PDB file of C-alpha atoms in Angstrom:
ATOM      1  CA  UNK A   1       0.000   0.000   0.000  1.00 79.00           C
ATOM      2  CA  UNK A   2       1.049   3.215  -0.971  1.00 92.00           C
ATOM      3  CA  UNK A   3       0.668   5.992   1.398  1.00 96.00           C
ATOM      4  CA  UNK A   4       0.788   9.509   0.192  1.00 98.00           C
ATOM      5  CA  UNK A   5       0.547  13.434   2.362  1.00 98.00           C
ATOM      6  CA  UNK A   6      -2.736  14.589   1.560  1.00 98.00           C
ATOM      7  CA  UNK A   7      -3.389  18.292   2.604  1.00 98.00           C
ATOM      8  CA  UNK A   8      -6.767  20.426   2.105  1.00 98.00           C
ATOM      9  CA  UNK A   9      -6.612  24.041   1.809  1.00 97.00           C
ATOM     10  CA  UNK A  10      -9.627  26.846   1.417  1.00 96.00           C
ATOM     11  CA  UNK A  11      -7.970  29.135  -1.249  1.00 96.00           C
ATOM     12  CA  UNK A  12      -8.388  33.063  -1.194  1.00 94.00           C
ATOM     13  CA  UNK A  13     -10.296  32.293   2.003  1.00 92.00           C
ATOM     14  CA  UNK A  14     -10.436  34.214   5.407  1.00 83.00           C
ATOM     15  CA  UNK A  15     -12.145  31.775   7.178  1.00 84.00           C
ATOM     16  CA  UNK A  16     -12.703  27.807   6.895  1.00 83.00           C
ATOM     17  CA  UNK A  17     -15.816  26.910   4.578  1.00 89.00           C
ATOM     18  CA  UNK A  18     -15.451  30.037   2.581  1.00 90.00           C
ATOM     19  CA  UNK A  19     -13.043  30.355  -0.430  1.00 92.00           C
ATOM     20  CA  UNK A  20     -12.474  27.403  -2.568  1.00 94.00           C
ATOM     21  CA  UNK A  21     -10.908  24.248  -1.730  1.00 96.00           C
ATOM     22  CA  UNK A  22      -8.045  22.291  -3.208  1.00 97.00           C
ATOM     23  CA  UNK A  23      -6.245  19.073  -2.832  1.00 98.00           C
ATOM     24  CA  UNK A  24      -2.473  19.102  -2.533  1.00 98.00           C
ATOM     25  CA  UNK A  25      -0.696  16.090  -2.864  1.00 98.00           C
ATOM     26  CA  UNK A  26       3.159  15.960  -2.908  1.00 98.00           C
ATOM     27  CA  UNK A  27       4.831  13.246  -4.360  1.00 98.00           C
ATOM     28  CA  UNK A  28       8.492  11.897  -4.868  1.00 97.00           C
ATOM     29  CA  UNK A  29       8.142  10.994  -8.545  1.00 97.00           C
ATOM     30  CA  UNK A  30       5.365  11.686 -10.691  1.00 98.00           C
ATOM     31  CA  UNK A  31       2.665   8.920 -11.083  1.00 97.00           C
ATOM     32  CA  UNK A  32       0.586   7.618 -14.655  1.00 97.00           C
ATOM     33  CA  UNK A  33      -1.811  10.063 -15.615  1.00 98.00           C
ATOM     34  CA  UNK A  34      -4.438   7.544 -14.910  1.00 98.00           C
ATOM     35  CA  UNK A  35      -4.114   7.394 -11.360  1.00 98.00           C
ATOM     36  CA  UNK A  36      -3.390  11.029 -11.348  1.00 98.00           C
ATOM     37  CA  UNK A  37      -7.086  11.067 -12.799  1.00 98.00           C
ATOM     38  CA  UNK A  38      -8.451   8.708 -10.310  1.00 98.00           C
ATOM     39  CA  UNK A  39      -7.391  10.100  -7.240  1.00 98.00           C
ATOM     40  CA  UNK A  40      -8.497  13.488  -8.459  1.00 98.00           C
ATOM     41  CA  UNK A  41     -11.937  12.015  -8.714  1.00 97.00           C
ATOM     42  CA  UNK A  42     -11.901  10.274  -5.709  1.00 97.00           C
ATOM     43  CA  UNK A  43     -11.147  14.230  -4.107  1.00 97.00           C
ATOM     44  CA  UNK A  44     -14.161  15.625  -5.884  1.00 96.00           C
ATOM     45  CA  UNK A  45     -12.897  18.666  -5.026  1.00 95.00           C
ATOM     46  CA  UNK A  46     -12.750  21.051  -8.145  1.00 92.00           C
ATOM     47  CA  UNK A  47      -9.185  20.820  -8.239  1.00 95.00           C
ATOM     48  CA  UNK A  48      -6.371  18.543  -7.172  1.00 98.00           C
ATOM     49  CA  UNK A  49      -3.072  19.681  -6.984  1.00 98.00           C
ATOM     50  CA  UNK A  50       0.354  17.338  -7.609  1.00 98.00           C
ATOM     51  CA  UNK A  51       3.817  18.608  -6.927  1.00 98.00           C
ATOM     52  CA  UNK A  52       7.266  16.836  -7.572  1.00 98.00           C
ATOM     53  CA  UNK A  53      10.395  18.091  -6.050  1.00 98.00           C
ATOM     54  CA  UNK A  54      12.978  19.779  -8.910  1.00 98.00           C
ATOM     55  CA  UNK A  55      16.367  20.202  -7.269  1.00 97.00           C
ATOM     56  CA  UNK A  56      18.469  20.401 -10.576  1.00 98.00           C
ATOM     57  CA  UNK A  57      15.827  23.250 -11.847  1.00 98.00           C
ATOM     58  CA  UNK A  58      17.266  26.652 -11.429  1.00 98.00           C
ATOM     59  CA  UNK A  59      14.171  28.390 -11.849  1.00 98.00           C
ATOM     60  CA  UNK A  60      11.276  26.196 -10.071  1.00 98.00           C
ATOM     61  CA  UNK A  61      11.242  24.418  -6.897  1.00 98.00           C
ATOM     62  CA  UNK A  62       8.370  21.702  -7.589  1.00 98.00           C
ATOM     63  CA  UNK A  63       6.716  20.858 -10.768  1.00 98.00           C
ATOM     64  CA  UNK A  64       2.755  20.972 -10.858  1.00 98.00           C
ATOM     65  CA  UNK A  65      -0.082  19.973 -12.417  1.00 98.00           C
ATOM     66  CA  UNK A  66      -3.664  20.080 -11.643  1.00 98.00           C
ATOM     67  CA  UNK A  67      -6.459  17.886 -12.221  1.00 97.00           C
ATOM     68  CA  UNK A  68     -10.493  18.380 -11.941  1.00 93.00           C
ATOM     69  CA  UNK A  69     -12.679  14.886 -11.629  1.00 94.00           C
ATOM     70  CA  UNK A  70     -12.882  14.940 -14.982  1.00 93.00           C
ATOM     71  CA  UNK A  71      -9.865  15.960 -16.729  1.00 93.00           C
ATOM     72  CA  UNK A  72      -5.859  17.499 -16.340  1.00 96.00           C
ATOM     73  CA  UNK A  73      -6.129  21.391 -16.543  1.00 93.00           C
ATOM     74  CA  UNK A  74      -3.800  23.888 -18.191  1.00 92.00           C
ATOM     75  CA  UNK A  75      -4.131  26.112 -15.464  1.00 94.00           C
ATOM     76  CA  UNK A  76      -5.092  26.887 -11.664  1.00 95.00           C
ATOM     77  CA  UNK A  77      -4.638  29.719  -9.408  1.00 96.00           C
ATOM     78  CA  UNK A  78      -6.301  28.749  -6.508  1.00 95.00           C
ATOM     79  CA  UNK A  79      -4.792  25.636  -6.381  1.00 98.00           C
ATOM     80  CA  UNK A  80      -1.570  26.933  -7.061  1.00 98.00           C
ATOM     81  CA  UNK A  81      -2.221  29.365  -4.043  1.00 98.00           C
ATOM     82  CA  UNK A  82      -3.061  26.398  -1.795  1.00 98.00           C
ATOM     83  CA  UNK A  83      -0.198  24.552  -3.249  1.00 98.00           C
ATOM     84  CA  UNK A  84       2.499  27.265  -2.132  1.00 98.00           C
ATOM     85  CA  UNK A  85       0.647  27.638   1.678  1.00 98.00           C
ATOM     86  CA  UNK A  86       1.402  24.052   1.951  1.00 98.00           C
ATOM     87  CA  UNK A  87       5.073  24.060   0.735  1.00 98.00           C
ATOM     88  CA  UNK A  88       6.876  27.561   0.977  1.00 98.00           C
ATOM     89  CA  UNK A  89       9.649  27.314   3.346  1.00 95.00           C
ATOM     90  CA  UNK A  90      10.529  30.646   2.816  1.00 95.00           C
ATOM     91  CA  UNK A  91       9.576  33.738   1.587  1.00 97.00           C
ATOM     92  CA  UNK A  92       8.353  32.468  -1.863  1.00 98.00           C
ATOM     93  CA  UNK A  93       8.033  29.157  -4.014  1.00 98.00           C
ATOM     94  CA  UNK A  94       7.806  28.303  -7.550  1.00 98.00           C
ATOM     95  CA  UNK A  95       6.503  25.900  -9.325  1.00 98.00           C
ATOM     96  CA  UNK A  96       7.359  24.814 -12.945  1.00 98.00           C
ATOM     97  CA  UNK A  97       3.880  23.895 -14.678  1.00 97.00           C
ATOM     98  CA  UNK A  98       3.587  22.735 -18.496  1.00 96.00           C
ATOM     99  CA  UNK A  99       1.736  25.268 -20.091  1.00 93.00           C
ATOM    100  CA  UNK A 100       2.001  28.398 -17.871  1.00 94.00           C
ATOM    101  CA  UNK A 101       5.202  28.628 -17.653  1.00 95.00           C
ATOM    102  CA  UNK A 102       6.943  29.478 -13.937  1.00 97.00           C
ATOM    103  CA  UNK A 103       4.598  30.731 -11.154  1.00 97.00           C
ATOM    104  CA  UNK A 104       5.158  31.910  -8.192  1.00 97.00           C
ATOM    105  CA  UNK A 105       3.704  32.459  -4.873  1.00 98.00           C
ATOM    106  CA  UNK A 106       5.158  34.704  -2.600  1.00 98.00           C
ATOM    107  CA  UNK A 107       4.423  35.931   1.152  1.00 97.00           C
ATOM    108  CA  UNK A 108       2.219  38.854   1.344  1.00 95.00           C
ATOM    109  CA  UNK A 109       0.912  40.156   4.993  1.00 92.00           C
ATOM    110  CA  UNK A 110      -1.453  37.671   6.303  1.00 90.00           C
ATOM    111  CA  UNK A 111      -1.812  36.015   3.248  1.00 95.00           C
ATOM    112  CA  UNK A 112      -0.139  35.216   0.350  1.00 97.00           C
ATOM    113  CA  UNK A 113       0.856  37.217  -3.441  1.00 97.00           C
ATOM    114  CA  UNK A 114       0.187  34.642  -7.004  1.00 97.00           C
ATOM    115  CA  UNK A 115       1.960  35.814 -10.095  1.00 94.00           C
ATOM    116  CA  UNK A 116      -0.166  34.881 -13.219  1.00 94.00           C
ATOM    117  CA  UNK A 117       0.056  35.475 -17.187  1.00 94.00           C
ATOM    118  CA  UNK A 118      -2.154  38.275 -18.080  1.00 96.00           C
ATOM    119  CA  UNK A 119      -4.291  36.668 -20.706  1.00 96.00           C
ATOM    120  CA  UNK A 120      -5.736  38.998 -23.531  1.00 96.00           C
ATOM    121  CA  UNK A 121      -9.677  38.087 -25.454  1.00 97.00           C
ATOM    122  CA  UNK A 122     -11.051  39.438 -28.448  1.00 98.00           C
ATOM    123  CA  UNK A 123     -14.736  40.246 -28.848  1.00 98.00           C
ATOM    124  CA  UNK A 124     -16.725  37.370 -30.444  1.00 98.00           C
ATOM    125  CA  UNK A 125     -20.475  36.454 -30.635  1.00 98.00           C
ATOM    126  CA  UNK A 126     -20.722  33.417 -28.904  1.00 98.00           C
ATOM    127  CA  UNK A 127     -24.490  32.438 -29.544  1.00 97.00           C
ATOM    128  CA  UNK A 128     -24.696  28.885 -28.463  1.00 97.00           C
ATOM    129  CA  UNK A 129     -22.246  29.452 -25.016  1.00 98.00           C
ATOM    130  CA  UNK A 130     -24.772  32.896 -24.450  1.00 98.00           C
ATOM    131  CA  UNK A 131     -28.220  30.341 -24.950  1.00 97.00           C
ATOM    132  CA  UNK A 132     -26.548  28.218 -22.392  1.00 98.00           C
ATOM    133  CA  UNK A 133     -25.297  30.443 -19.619  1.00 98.00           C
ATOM    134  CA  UNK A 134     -29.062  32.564 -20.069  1.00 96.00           C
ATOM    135  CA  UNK A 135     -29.402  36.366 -18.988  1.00 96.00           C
ATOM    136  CA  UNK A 136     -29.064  39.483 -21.401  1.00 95.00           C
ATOM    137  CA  UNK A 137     -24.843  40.074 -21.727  1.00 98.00           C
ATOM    138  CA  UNK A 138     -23.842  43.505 -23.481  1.00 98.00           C
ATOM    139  CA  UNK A 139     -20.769  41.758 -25.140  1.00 98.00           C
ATOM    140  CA  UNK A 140     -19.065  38.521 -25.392  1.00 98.00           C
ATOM    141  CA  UNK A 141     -15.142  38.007 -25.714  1.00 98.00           C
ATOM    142  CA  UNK A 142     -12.897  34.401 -26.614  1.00 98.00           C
ATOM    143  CA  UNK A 143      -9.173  33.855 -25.728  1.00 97.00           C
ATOM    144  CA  UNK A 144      -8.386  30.252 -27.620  1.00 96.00           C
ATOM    145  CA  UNK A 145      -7.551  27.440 -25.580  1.00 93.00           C
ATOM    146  CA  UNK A 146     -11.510  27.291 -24.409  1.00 96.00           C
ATOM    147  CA  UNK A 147     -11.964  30.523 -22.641  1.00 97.00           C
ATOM    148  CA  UNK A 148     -15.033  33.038 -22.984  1.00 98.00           C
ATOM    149  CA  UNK A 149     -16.286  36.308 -21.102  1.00 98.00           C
ATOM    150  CA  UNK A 150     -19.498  37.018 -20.612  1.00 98.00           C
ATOM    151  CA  UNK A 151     -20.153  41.106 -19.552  1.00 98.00           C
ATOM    152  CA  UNK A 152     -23.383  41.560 -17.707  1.00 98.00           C
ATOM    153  CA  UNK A 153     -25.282  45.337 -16.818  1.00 98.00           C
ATOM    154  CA  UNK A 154     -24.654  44.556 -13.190  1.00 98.00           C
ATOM    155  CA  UNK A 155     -24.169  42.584 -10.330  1.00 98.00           C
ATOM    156  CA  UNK A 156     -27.531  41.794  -9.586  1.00 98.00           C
ATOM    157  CA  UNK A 157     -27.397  40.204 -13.578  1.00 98.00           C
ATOM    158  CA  UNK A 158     -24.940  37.809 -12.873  1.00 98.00           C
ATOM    159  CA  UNK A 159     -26.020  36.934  -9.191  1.00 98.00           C
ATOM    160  CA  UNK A 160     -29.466  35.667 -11.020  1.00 98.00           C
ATOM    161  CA  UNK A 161     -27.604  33.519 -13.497  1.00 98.00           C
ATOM    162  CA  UNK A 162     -29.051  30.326 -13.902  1.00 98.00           C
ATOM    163  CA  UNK A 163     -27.300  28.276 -16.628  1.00 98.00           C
ATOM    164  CA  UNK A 164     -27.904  25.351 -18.843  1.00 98.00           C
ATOM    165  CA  UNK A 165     -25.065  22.859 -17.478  1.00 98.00           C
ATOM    166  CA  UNK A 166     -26.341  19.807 -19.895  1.00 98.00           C
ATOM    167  CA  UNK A 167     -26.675  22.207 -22.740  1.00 97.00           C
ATOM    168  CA  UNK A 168     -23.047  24.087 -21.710  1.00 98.00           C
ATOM    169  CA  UNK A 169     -21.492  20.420 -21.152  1.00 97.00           C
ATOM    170  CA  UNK A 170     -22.426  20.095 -24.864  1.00 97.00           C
ATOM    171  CA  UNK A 171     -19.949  22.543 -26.214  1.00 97.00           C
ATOM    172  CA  UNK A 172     -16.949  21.037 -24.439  1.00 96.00           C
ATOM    173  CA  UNK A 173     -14.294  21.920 -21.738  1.00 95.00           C
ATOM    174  CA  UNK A 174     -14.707  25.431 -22.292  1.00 97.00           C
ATOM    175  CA  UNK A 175     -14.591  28.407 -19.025  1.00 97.00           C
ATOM    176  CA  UNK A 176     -17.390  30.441 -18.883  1.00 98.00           C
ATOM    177  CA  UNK A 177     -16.621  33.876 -16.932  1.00 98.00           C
ATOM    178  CA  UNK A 178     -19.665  35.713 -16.379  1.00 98.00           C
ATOM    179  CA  UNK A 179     -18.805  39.578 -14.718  1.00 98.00           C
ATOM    180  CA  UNK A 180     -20.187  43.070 -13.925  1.00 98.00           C
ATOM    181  CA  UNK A 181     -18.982  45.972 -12.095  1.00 98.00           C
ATOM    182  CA  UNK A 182     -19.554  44.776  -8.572  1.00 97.00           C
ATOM    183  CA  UNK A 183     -21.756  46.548  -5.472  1.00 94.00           C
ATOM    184  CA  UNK A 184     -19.303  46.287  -2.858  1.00 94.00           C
ATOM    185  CA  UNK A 185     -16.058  46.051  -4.711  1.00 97.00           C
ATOM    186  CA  UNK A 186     -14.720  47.016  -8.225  1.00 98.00           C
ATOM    187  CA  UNK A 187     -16.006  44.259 -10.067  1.00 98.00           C
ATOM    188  CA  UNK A 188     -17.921  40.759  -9.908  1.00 98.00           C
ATOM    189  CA  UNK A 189     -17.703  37.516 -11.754  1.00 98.00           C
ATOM    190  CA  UNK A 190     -19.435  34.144 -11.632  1.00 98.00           C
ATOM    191  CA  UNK A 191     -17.317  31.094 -13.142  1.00 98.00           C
ATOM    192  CA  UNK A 192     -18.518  27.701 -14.876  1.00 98.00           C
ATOM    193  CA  UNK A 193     -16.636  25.061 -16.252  1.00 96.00           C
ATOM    194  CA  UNK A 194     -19.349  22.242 -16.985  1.00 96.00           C
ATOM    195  CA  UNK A 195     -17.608  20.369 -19.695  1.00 94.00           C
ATOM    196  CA  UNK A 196     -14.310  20.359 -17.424  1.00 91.00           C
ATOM    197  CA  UNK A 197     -16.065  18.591 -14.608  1.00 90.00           C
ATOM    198  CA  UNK A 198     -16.873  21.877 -12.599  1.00 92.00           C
ATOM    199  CA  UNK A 199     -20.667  23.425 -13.081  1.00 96.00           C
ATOM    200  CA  UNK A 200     -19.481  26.358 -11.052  1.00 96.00           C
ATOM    201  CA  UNK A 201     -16.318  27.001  -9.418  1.00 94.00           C
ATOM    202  CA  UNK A 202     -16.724  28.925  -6.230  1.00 93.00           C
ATOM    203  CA  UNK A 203     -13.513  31.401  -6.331  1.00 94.00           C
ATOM    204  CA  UNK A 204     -11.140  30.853  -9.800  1.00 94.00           C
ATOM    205  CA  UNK A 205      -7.519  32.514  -9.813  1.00 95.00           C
ATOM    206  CA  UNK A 206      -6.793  31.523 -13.604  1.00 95.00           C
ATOM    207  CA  UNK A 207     -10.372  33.567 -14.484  1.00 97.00           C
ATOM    208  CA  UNK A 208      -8.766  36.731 -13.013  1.00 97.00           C
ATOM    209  CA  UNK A 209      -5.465  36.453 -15.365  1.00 96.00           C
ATOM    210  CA  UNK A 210      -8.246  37.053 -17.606  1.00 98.00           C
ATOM    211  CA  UNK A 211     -10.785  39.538 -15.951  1.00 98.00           C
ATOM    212  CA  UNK A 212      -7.861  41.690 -14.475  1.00 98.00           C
ATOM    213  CA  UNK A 213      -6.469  42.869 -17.789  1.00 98.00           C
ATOM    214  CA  UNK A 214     -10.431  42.936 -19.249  1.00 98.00           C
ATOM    215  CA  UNK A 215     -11.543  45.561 -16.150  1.00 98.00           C
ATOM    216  CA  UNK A 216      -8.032  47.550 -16.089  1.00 98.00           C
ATOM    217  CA  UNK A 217      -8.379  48.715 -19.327  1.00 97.00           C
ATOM    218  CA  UNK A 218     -11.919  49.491 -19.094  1.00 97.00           C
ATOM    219  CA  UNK A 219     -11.422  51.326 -15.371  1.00 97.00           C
ATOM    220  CA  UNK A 220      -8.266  53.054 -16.562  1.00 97.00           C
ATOM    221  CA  UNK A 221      -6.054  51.738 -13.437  1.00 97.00           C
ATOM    222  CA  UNK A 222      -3.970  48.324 -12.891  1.00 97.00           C
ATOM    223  CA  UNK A 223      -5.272  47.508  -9.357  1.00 97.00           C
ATOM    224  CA  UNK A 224      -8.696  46.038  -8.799  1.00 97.00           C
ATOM    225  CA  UNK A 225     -10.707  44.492  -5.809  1.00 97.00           C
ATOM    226  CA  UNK A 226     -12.442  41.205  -7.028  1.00 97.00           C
ATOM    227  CA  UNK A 227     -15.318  39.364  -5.458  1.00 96.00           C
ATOM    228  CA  UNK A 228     -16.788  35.774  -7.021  1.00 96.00           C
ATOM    229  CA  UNK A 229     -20.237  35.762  -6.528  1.00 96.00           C
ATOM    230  CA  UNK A 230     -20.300  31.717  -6.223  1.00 95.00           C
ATOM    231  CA  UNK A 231     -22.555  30.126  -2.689  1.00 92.00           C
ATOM    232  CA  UNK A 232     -19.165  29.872  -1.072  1.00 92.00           C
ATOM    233  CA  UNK A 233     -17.966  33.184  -2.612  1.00 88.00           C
ATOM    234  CA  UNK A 234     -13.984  34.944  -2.305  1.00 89.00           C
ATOM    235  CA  UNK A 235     -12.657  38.289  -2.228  1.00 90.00           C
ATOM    236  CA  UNK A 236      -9.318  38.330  -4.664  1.00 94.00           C
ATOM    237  CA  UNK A 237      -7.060  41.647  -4.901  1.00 95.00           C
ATOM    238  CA  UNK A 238      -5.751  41.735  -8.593  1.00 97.00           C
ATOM    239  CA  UNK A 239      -3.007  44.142 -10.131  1.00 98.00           C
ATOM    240  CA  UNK A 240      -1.852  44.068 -13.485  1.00 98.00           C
ATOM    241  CA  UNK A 241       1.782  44.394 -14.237  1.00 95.00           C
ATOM    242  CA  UNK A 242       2.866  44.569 -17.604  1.00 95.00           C
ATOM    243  CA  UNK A 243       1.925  40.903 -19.094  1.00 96.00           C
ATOM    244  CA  UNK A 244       1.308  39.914 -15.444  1.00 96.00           C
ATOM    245  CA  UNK A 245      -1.699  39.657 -13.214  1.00 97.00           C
ATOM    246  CA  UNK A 246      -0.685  39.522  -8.874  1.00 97.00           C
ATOM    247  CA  UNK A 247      -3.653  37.840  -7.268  1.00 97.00           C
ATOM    248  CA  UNK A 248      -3.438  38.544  -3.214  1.00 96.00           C
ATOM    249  CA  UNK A 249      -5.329  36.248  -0.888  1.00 94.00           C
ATOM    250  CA  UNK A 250      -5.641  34.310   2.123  1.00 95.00           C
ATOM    251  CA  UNK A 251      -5.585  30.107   2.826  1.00 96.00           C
ATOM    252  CA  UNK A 252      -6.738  27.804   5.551  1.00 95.00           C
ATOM    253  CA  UNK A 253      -6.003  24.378   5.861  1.00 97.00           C
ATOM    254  CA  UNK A 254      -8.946  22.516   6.695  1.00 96.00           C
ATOM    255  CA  UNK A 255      -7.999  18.675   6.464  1.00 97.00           C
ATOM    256  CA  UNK A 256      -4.481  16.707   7.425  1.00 98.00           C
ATOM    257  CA  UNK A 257      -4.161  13.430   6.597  1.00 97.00           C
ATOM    258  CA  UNK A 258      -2.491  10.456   4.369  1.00 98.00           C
ATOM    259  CA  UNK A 259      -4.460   9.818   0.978  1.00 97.00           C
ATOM    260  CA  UNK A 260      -3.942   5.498   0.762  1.00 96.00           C
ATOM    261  CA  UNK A 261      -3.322   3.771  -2.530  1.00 92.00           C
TER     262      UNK A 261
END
């Protein structure tokens, strides 16, 4: 029997229950994909994260990868958040990941600092994703690689959301950010991801590298307060830096244990 750390953490979370949770498992050498997959599922969390030491890597401490129930992601903030509360040692950690490049985590007050790739999206009418997600958006926008952005009149628009997950699962693994200027803070944003394995994701770091570049150019400044509208909900801090997003938030670990092969 193989016996492996197991570690829960609520991401971009003050308190326990709030935030979003993720898995972090670190292992000595990577394991097939297949039981990668199957422990991910056996989580059911909306995100598992992996991590392999990477001594002879001058740039990256751990390699990572994340996996939903369903399928292996590209990327994941908040479980790349959770990921560095469990293993920084220091000051900051980074973690070599296969399609995002280097990403780091660093110490930031009570809580913790996530450098991201600011990720750019062109307008484009998205009729079947807009049937499936419901309300009245102004605009729609696409970034290839299956991401879309949905802007709403308000907060109260994307709070009443009630989407089509059978009809969304249809179109594939494809994120579905739905946002307004917020009540309360500078902007809101509700997040699905049904053909992924994820109807809605209650607070999504790798949405922001998308909605902090979208809002800063449309509210004429780089820093931004951030609140995901999902039943759990999250407050995120995001600041664009060049071809950068920082996402600042808290973690709590909520579950210690040994995950049993």
């Amino acid at each position: 029997m193989t016996s492996l750390p197991f570690t829960q953490v609520d991401a971009f979370a003050n308190a326990p229950f709030s935030g979003n949770p993720a898995a972090v498992i670190p292992l000595d050498a990577w394991l097939d994909v297949a039981t990668l997959q199957a422990i991910a599922e056996e989580n059911n969390l909306s995100e598992t994260a992996f991590t392999v030491a990477t001594p002879d890597d001058p740039e990256a401490d751990f390699a990572l990868r994340w996996f939903t129930p369903q399928v292996e992601v590209k990327l994941c903030g908040h479980a790349t958040l959770a990921s560095g509360h469990v293993l920084m040692q220091g000051d900051h950690v980074r973690f070599r990941t296969r399609h995002a490049g280097v990403l780091t985590v660093s110490r930031a007050g009570e809580g913790y600092a996530l450098s991201l790739p600011a990720w750019a999206m062109a307008p484009r009418d998205l009729p079947d994703l807009a049937q499936g997600l419901g309300g009245a958006a102004l605009e729609s926008h696409w970034r290839d690689g299956g991401y879309s952005l949905f802007l709403f009149p308000d907060e109260a628009a994307v709070r009443a959301l009630t989407p089509d997950f059978a009809a969304l699962r249809a179109q594939g693994d494809i994120m579905l950010i739905a946002t307004a200027p917020g009540a309360d803070s500078d902007i809101v944003s509700r997040v699905f991801v049904p053909g992924g394995g994820v109807d809605e994701d209650p607070v999504t770091g790798s949405a922001h590298c998308l909605l902090t570049p979208f809002w800063a150019e449309r509210l004429g400044r780089t820093r931004i307060s951030a609140v995901q509208a999902s039943a759990r909900g999250g407050r995120i801090g995001c600041a664009l830096d060049g071809d950068r997003v920082l996402l600042t938030g808290a973690c709590r670990t909520v579950i210690e244990g040994r995950f049993l092969l």
